Backbone as numpy.savetxt, mean C-alpha at the origin, in Angstrom:
# Nx Ny Nz CAx CAy CAz Cx Cy Cz
19.23 -8.39 -10.26 17.99 -8.52 -9.51 16.93 -9.13 -10.42
15.99 -9.79 -9.77 14.88 -10.32 -10.56 13.56 -10.03 -9.87
12.57 -9.79 -10.69 11.21 -9.57 -10.24 10.55 -10.94 -10.17
10.11 -11.34 -8.97 9.56 -12.68 -8.83 8.05 -12.74 -8.93
7.37 -11.63 -8.67 5.92 -11.61 -8.71 5.43 -10.17 -8.77
4.28 -9.95 -9.41 3.72 -8.60 -9.52 2.24 -8.61 -9.18
1.76 -7.47 -8.72 0.33 -7.28 -8.46 -0.06 -5.89 -8.92
-1.16 -5.81 -9.65 -1.71 -4.53 -10.07 -3.14 -4.43 -9.57
-3.47 -3.28 -8.99 -4.84 -2.99 -8.58 -5.24 -1.69 -9.23
-6.28 -1.75 -10.04 -6.74 -0.58 -10.78 -8.09 -0.91 -11.41
-8.94 0.09 -11.55 -10.22 -0.07 -12.24 -11.04 -1.24 -11.69
-11.11 -1.36 -10.38 -11.89 -2.41 -9.71 -11.44 -3.82 -10.05
-10.13 -3.98 -10.33 -9.55 -5.29 -10.64 -8.26 -5.48 -9.87
-8.01 -6.74 -9.53 -6.73 -7.14 -8.94 -6.15 -8.23 -9.83
-4.94 -8.00 -10.32 -4.25 -9.03 -11.10 -2.92 -9.35 -10.42
-2.55 -10.62 -10.47 -1.27 -11.09 -9.95 -0.57 -11.83 -11.08
0.62 -11.36 -11.40 1.39 -11.93 -12.51 0.56 -12.01 -13.79
-0.27 -11.01 -14.02 -1.08 -10.93 -15.23 -2.38 -11.71 -15.17
-2.62 -12.46 -14.11 -3.84 -13.25 -13.97 -4.85 -12.51 -13.11
-6.08 -12.43 -13.61 -7.15 -11.76 -12.87 -7.50 -12.56 -11.62
-7.38 -11.92 -10.46 -7.67 -12.56 -9.18 -9.03 -12.13 -8.65
-9.37 -10.86 -8.87 -10.63 -10.33 -8.36 -11.08 -9.20 -9.27
-12.38 -9.15 -9.51 -12.97 -8.06 -10.28 -14.38 -7.83 -9.79
-14.79 -6.59 -9.79 -16.15 -6.26 -9.39 -16.66 -5.13 -10.29
-17.95 -4.88 -10.21 -18.52 -3.77 -10.97 -17.86 -2.46 -10.55
-17.86 -1.49 -11.43 -17.25 -0.20 -11.14 -17.90 0.40 -9.89
-17.10 0.57 -8.85 -17.58 1.11 -7.58 -16.58 2.11 -7.06
-16.94 2.79 -6.01 -15.98 3.68 -5.37 -14.86 2.83 -4.77
-13.71 3.42 -4.51 -12.62 2.64 -3.95 -12.99 2.00 -2.61
-13.61 2.73 -1.68 -13.96 2.07 -0.41 -14.85 0.84 -0.59
-15.81 0.91 -1.52 -16.67 -0.24 -1.78 -15.86 -1.39 -2.40
-15.02 -1.06 -3.37 -14.17 -2.06 -4.01 -13.26 -2.75 -2.97
-12.61 -1.96 -2.13 -11.69 -2.50 -1.14 -12.41 -3.43 -0.17
-13.58 -3.02 0.29 -14.35 -3.84 1.23 -14.76 -5.16 0.58
-15.23 -5.08 -0.66 -15.66 -6.29 -1.37 -14.46 -7.22 -1.64
-13.32 -6.65 -2.03 -12.12 -7.45 -2.29 -11.67 -8.14 -1.00
-11.65 -7.40 0.09 -11.24 -7.95 1.39 -12.10 -9.18 1.75
-13.41 -9.05 1.59 -14.32 -10.15 1.92 -14.14 -11.32 0.95
-14.11 -11.02 -0.34 -14.02 -12.06 -1.36 -12.71 -12.85 -1.26
-11.63 -12.17 -0.95 -10.33 -12.82 -0.86 -10.09 -13.48 0.50
-11.09 -13.36 1.37 -11.07 -13.97 2.70 -9.82 -13.60 3.49
-9.51 -12.32 3.46 -8.39 -11.81 4.25 -8.87 -11.68 5.69
-8.00 -11.94 6.61 -8.40 -11.90 8.01 -7.46 -10.98 8.77
-7.81 -9.70 8.79 -7.00 -8.71 9.50 -7.95 -7.59 9.92
-8.56 -7.69 11.10 -9.59 -6.74 11.52 -9.17 -5.27 11.45
-7.87 -4.98 11.61 -7.43 -3.58 11.54 -7.64 -2.98 10.14
-7.86 -3.82 9.14 -8.10 -3.35 7.78 -9.24 -2.33 7.73
-10.28 -2.59 8.49 -11.49 -1.75 8.44 -11.26 -0.36 9.01
-10.20 -0.17 9.80 -9.89 1.14 10.38 -8.91 1.94 9.53
-8.30 1.29 8.54 -7.28 1.95 7.72 -7.88 3.00 6.80
-7.05 3.96 6.40 -7.46 4.91 5.37 -7.37 4.20 4.00
-7.85 4.85 2.97 -7.91 4.23 1.64 -6.53 3.91 1.08
-5.55 4.80 1.26 -4.20 4.53 0.76 -3.63 3.27 1.42
-3.80 3.14 2.72 -3.30 1.96 3.42 -4.03 0.71 2.96
-5.32 0.80 2.72 -6.07 -0.36 2.21 -5.56 -0.78 0.84
-5.28 0.19 -0.03 -4.76 -0.12 -1.36 -3.42 -0.85 -1.25
-2.50 -0.30 -0.48 -1.18 -0.91 -0.31 -1.31 -2.29 0.35
-2.16 -2.38 1.35 -2.35 -3.63 2.08 -2.87 -4.73 1.16
-3.90 -4.41 0.36 -4.45 -5.41 -0.57 -3.38 -5.90 -1.54
-2.61 -4.97 -2.10 -1.56 -5.35 -3.05 -0.51 -6.22 -2.37
-0.10 -5.82 -1.18 0.91 -6.59 -0.45 0.41 -7.99 -0.13
-0.84 -8.11 0.30 -1.39 -9.42 0.66 -1.38 -10.38 -0.52
-1.56 -9.87 -1.72 -1.57 -10.72 -2.90 -0.21 -11.37 -3.13
0.87 -10.70 -2.69 2.22 -11.21 -2.93 2.87 -11.84 -1.70
2.53 -11.34 -0.53 3.22 -11.80 0.68 2.57 -13.01 1.33
1.27 -13.09 1.25 0.51 -14.19 1.85 0.89 -14.38 3.32
0.91 -15.62 3.78 1.20 -15.89 5.19 2.59 -16.47 5.40
3.47 -16.27 4.44 4.84 -16.77 4.57 5.63 -15.87 5.51
6.80 -16.35 5.94 7.68 -15.54 6.79 8.22 -14.37 5.97
7.91 -13.16 6.39 8.36 -11.95 5.70 9.27 -11.11 6.58
9.82 -11.70 7.62 10.63 -10.92 8.56 11.85 -10.28 7.89
12.32 -10.87 6.79 13.48 -10.32 6.08 13.10 -9.70 4.74
11.87 -9.17 4.67 11.41 -8.47 3.47 11.35 -6.98 3.77
11.97 -6.19 2.91 11.94 -4.74 3.04 10.81 -4.18 2.19
10.42 -2.93 2.45 9.37 -2.25 1.68 9.93 -0.96 1.08
9.67 -0.75 -0.20 10.04 0.50 -0.85 8.86 0.89 -1.74
8.13 1.90 -1.30 6.95 2.37 -2.02 7.14 3.82 -2.46
6.32 4.22 -3.41 6.29 5.61 -3.84 4.89 5.93 -4.37
4.58 7.22 -4.38 3.38 7.71 -5.05 3.54 9.20 -5.31
2.53 9.80 -5.89 2.58 11.22 -6.23 1.88 12.09 -5.19
0.82 11.59 -4.60 -0.04 12.41 -3.75 0.24 12.28 -2.27
1.24 11.48 -1.89 1.52 11.23 -0.48 0.22 10.79 0.19
-0.16 11.43 1.29 -1.41 11.08 1.98 -2.46 12.18 1.80
-2.38 12.90 0.69 -3.23 14.05 0.47 -4.73 13.74 0.58
-5.14 12.58 0.09 -6.54 12.19 0.18 -7.00 12.17 1.64
-6.22 11.56 2.50 -6.55 11.51 3.93 -6.37 12.87 4.58
-5.38 13.63 4.15 -5.16 14.96 4.71 -6.41 15.83 4.52
-7.03 15.73 3.34 -8.26 16.50 3.10 -9.39 16.02 4.02
-9.49 14.72 4.22 -10.53 14.20 5.12 -10.28 14.68 6.55
-9.03 14.74 6.93 -8.69 15.23 8.27 -9.07 16.70 8.40
-8.76 17.49 7.39 -9.13 18.91 7.41 -10.65 19.07 7.49
-11.36 18.23 6.76 -12.83 18.27 6.82 -13.32 17.94 8.23
-12.66 17.01 8.91 -13.09 16.67 10.27 -12.86 17.84 11.22
-11.86 18.66 10.94 -11.63 19.88 11.72 -12.71 20.90 11.41
-12.98 21.10 10.12 -13.93 22.12 9.69 -15.36 21.79 10.08
-15.68 20.50 10.23 -17.06 20.13 10.51 -17.43 20.26 11.98
-16.49 20.55 12.82 -16.76 20.68 14.25 -16.97 22.15 14.62
-17.90 22.38 15.51 -18.11 23.74 15.99 -16.91 24.18 16.80
-16.35 23.27 17.54 -15.12 23.54 18.27 -14.03 22.69 17.62
-12.80 23.10 17.80 -11.68 22.36 17.23 -11.57 21.00 17.89
-12.02 19.97 17.21 -11.91 18.62 17.70 -11.77 17.67 16.52
-10.56 17.64 15.92 -10.35 16.77 14.76 -10.37 15.30 15.15
-10.62 14.46 14.18 -10.71 13.03 14.43 -9.33 12.40 14.55
-9.00 11.84 15.72 -7.71 11.16 15.86 -7.64 9.91 14.98
-8.77 9.29 14.70 -8.79 8.10 13.84 -8.33 8.43 12.43
-8.62 9.64 11.96 -8.17 10.07 10.63 -6.74 10.58 10.71
-6.42 11.31 11.78 -5.08 11.89 11.91 -3.97 10.85 11.82
-4.22 9.67 12.35 -3.22 8.59 12.35 -2.67 8.35 10.94
-3.49 8.56 9.93 -3.12 8.22 8.55 -2.66 9.42 7.72
-2.24 10.50 8.36 -1.83 11.68 7.61 -0.35 11.67 7.24
0.24 10.51 7.17 1.60 10.33 6.66 1.56 9.16 5.68
2.19 9.29 4.51 2.10 8.20 3.52 2.78 6.91 3.96
3.79 7.00 4.82 4.49 5.78 5.21 3.72 4.93 6.21
2.56 5.39 6.66 1.75 4.60 7.58 1.30 3.30 6.90
1.05 3.35 5.59 0.64 2.11 4.91 1.76 1.07 4.95
3.01 1.51 4.85 4.14 0.58 4.99 4.18 0.02 6.41
3.87 0.85 7.37 3.84 0.40 8.76 2.78 -0.66 9.00
1.60 -0.46 8.42 0.52 -1.46 8.58 0.95 -2.81 8.02
1.59 -2.81 6.86 2.05 -4.05 6.23 3.16 -4.68 7.08
4.07 -3.85 7.56 5.18 -4.35 8.38 4.67 -4.99 9.67
3.69 -4.40 10.29 3.12 -4.96 11.51 2.46 -6.30 11.22
1.65 -6.35 10.20 0.93 -7.59 9.84 1.89 -8.73 9.57
2.99 -8.44 8.87 3.91 -9.51 8.46 5.17 -9.59 9.32
5.18 -8.85 10.43 6.31 -8.89 11.37 7.64 -8.65 10.67
7.65 -7.68 9.79 8.87 -7.32 9.05 9.84 -6.60 9.98
11.10 -6.94 9.86 12.11 -6.37 10.74 13.25 -5.75 9.93
12.91 -5.16 8.82 13.93 -4.64 7.91 13.65 -3.18 7.56
14.28 -2.74 6.49 14.15 -1.36 6.02 12.77 -1.11 5.40
12.34 0.15 5.46 11.21 0.57 4.65 11.37 2.04 4.31
10.84 2.39 3.15 10.90 3.78 2.68 9.66 4.06 1.85
9.22 5.30 1.92 8.09 5.74 1.09 8.51 7.06 0.46
8.62 7.08 -0.87 9.04 8.26 -1.60 7.85 8.93 -2.26
7.88 10.24 -2.35 6.88 11.00 -3.08 7.57 11.51 -4.33
7.10 11.02 -5.49 7.71 11.33 -6.79 6.64 11.86 -7.74
7.06 12.59 -8.75 6.10 13.10 -9.74 5.44 11.98 -10.53
6.21 10.95 -10.85 5.73 9.82 -11.64 6.38 8.54 -11.15
5.82 7.42 -11.54 6.40 6.13 -11.20 7.78 6.03 -11.86
8.79 5.85 -11.05 10.18 5.75 -11.53 10.74 4.40 -11.10
10.50 3.40 -11.92 10.89 2.03 -11.57 12.40 1.91 -11.41
13.17 2.60 -12.23 14.63 2.53 -12.10 15.09 3.02 -10.75
14.56 4.15 -10.30 14.93 4.69 -8.99 14.59 3.70 -7.88
13.34 3.18 -7.90 12.92 2.24 -6.87 13.76 0.97 -6.88
14.08 0.48 -8.07 14.89 -0.73 -8.19 16.31 -0.50 -7.70
16.89 0.64 -8.03 18.25 0.94 -7.57 18.30 1.05 -6.04
17.32 1.72 -5.48 17.25 1.84 -4.03 17.10 0.45 -3.39
16.22 -0.35 -3.96 15.98 -1.71 -3.46 17.22 -2.57 -3.59
17.95 -2.41 -4.68 19.17 -3.20 -4.88 20.20 -2.89 -3.80
20.29 -1.62 -3.40 21.21 -1.25 -2.32 20.84 -1.98 -1.02
19.56 -2.05 -0.74 19.11 -2.76 0.47 19.47 -4.24 0.38
19.20 -4.84 -0.77 19.48 -6.27 -0.93 20.98 -6.55 -0.85
21.79 -5.76 -1.51 23.25 -5.97 -1.51 23.87 -5.71 -0.14
23.23 -4.87 0.67 23.75 -4.60 2.01 23.50 -5.77 2.97
22.63 -6.69 2.56 22.29 -7.83 3.42 21.23 -7.52 4.45
20.63 -6.33 4.37 19.61 -5.95 5.35 18.26 -6.62 5.09
18.11 -7.21 3.90 16.87 -7.89 3.55 17.16 -8.97 2.51
16.28 -9.97 2.46 16.40 -11.04 1.47 15.59 -10.74 0.22
14.55 -9.93 0.39 13.72 -9.50 -0.75 13.11 -8.16 -0.41
12.60 -7.50 -1.45 11.99 -6.18 -1.27 10.63 -6.17 -1.96
9.61 -5.75 -1.22 8.31 -5.46 -1.82 8.38 -4.01 -2.25
8.26 -3.80 -3.52 8.56 -2.50 -4.11 7.40 -2.07 -5.00
7.17 -0.75 -5.14 6.18 -0.33 -6.11 5.51 0.99 -5.86
4.49 1.23 -6.65 3.73 2.47 -6.73 2.35 2.23 -6.13
1.97 3.04 -5.15 0.64 2.96 -4.55 0.06 4.37 -4.48
-0.68 4.73 -5.50 -1.22 6.09 -5.64 -2.73 6.07 -5.45
-3.20 6.96 -4.59 -4.64 7.11 -4.39 -4.93 8.57 -4.07
-5.78 9.14 -4.88 -6.25 10.49 -4.62 -7.68 10.59 -5.11
-8.59 10.86 -4.19 -10.03 10.87 -4.44 -10.41 9.50 -5.00
-11.00 9.42 -6.17 -11.40 8.11 -6.70 -10.41 7.56 -7.72
-9.25 8.18 -7.87 -8.23 7.67 -8.77 -7.22 6.87 -7.96
-7.03 5.63 -8.34 -6.11 4.78 -7.59 -5.43 3.79 -8.52
-4.20 3.46 -8.16 -3.46 2.42 -8.85 -2.36 1.93 -7.94
-2.26 0.62 -7.85 -1.14 -0.01 -7.17 -0.45 -0.90 -8.18
0.84 -0.80 -8.25 1.66 -1.74 -9.01 2.84 -2.08 -8.11
2.79 -3.26 -7.51 3.84 -3.67 -6.59 4.45 -4.98 -7.07
5.70 -5.20 -6.67 6.40 -6.39 -7.10 7.46 -6.76 -6.09
7.81 -8.04 -6.08 8.87 -8.55 -5.21 10.16 -8.64 -5.98
11.24 -8.14 -5.36 12.56 -8.20 -5.96 13.49 -9.04 -5.08
14.34 -9.82 -5.73 15.38 -10.57 -5.04 16.65 -10.46 -5.87
17.77 -10.83 -5.26 19.04 -10.83 -6.01 19.13 -12.08 -6.85
């Protein structure tokens, strides 16, 4: 297998294959994501409704996938916190109501694999996807899993990587794999 391209998002910076693509002053993740979206001239209105984890994964994916045909690209992501950041926001929406009326807009994002779904919808992917919750980034595990998908013929390439976001700590490291 070979890694054809990489993207890292961390500390208010986006790099692709080691080259700085976007940087802004130290801001909260929502501010950074909004500014990156505008600056990179991405055009996907559903972005503004996504939770922060989905925005992080989406931004990283957009840097590598662009507008090419991705129907035969699989997704294999992992992180440590699953959707815990959004889960807390959902719980807060329950607690802030006098009567039990949680926000359905937040509830939609209480599963970590929703970010893979958002990317799959945008790029019309018709292949495998998986989202693992691991203690640490385990590139060997992700690569071995991705290799099985590629060797099975279910996909031509795999967008693979780590997309972790909890409170204001975030990091995405994603890469494309091919045989």
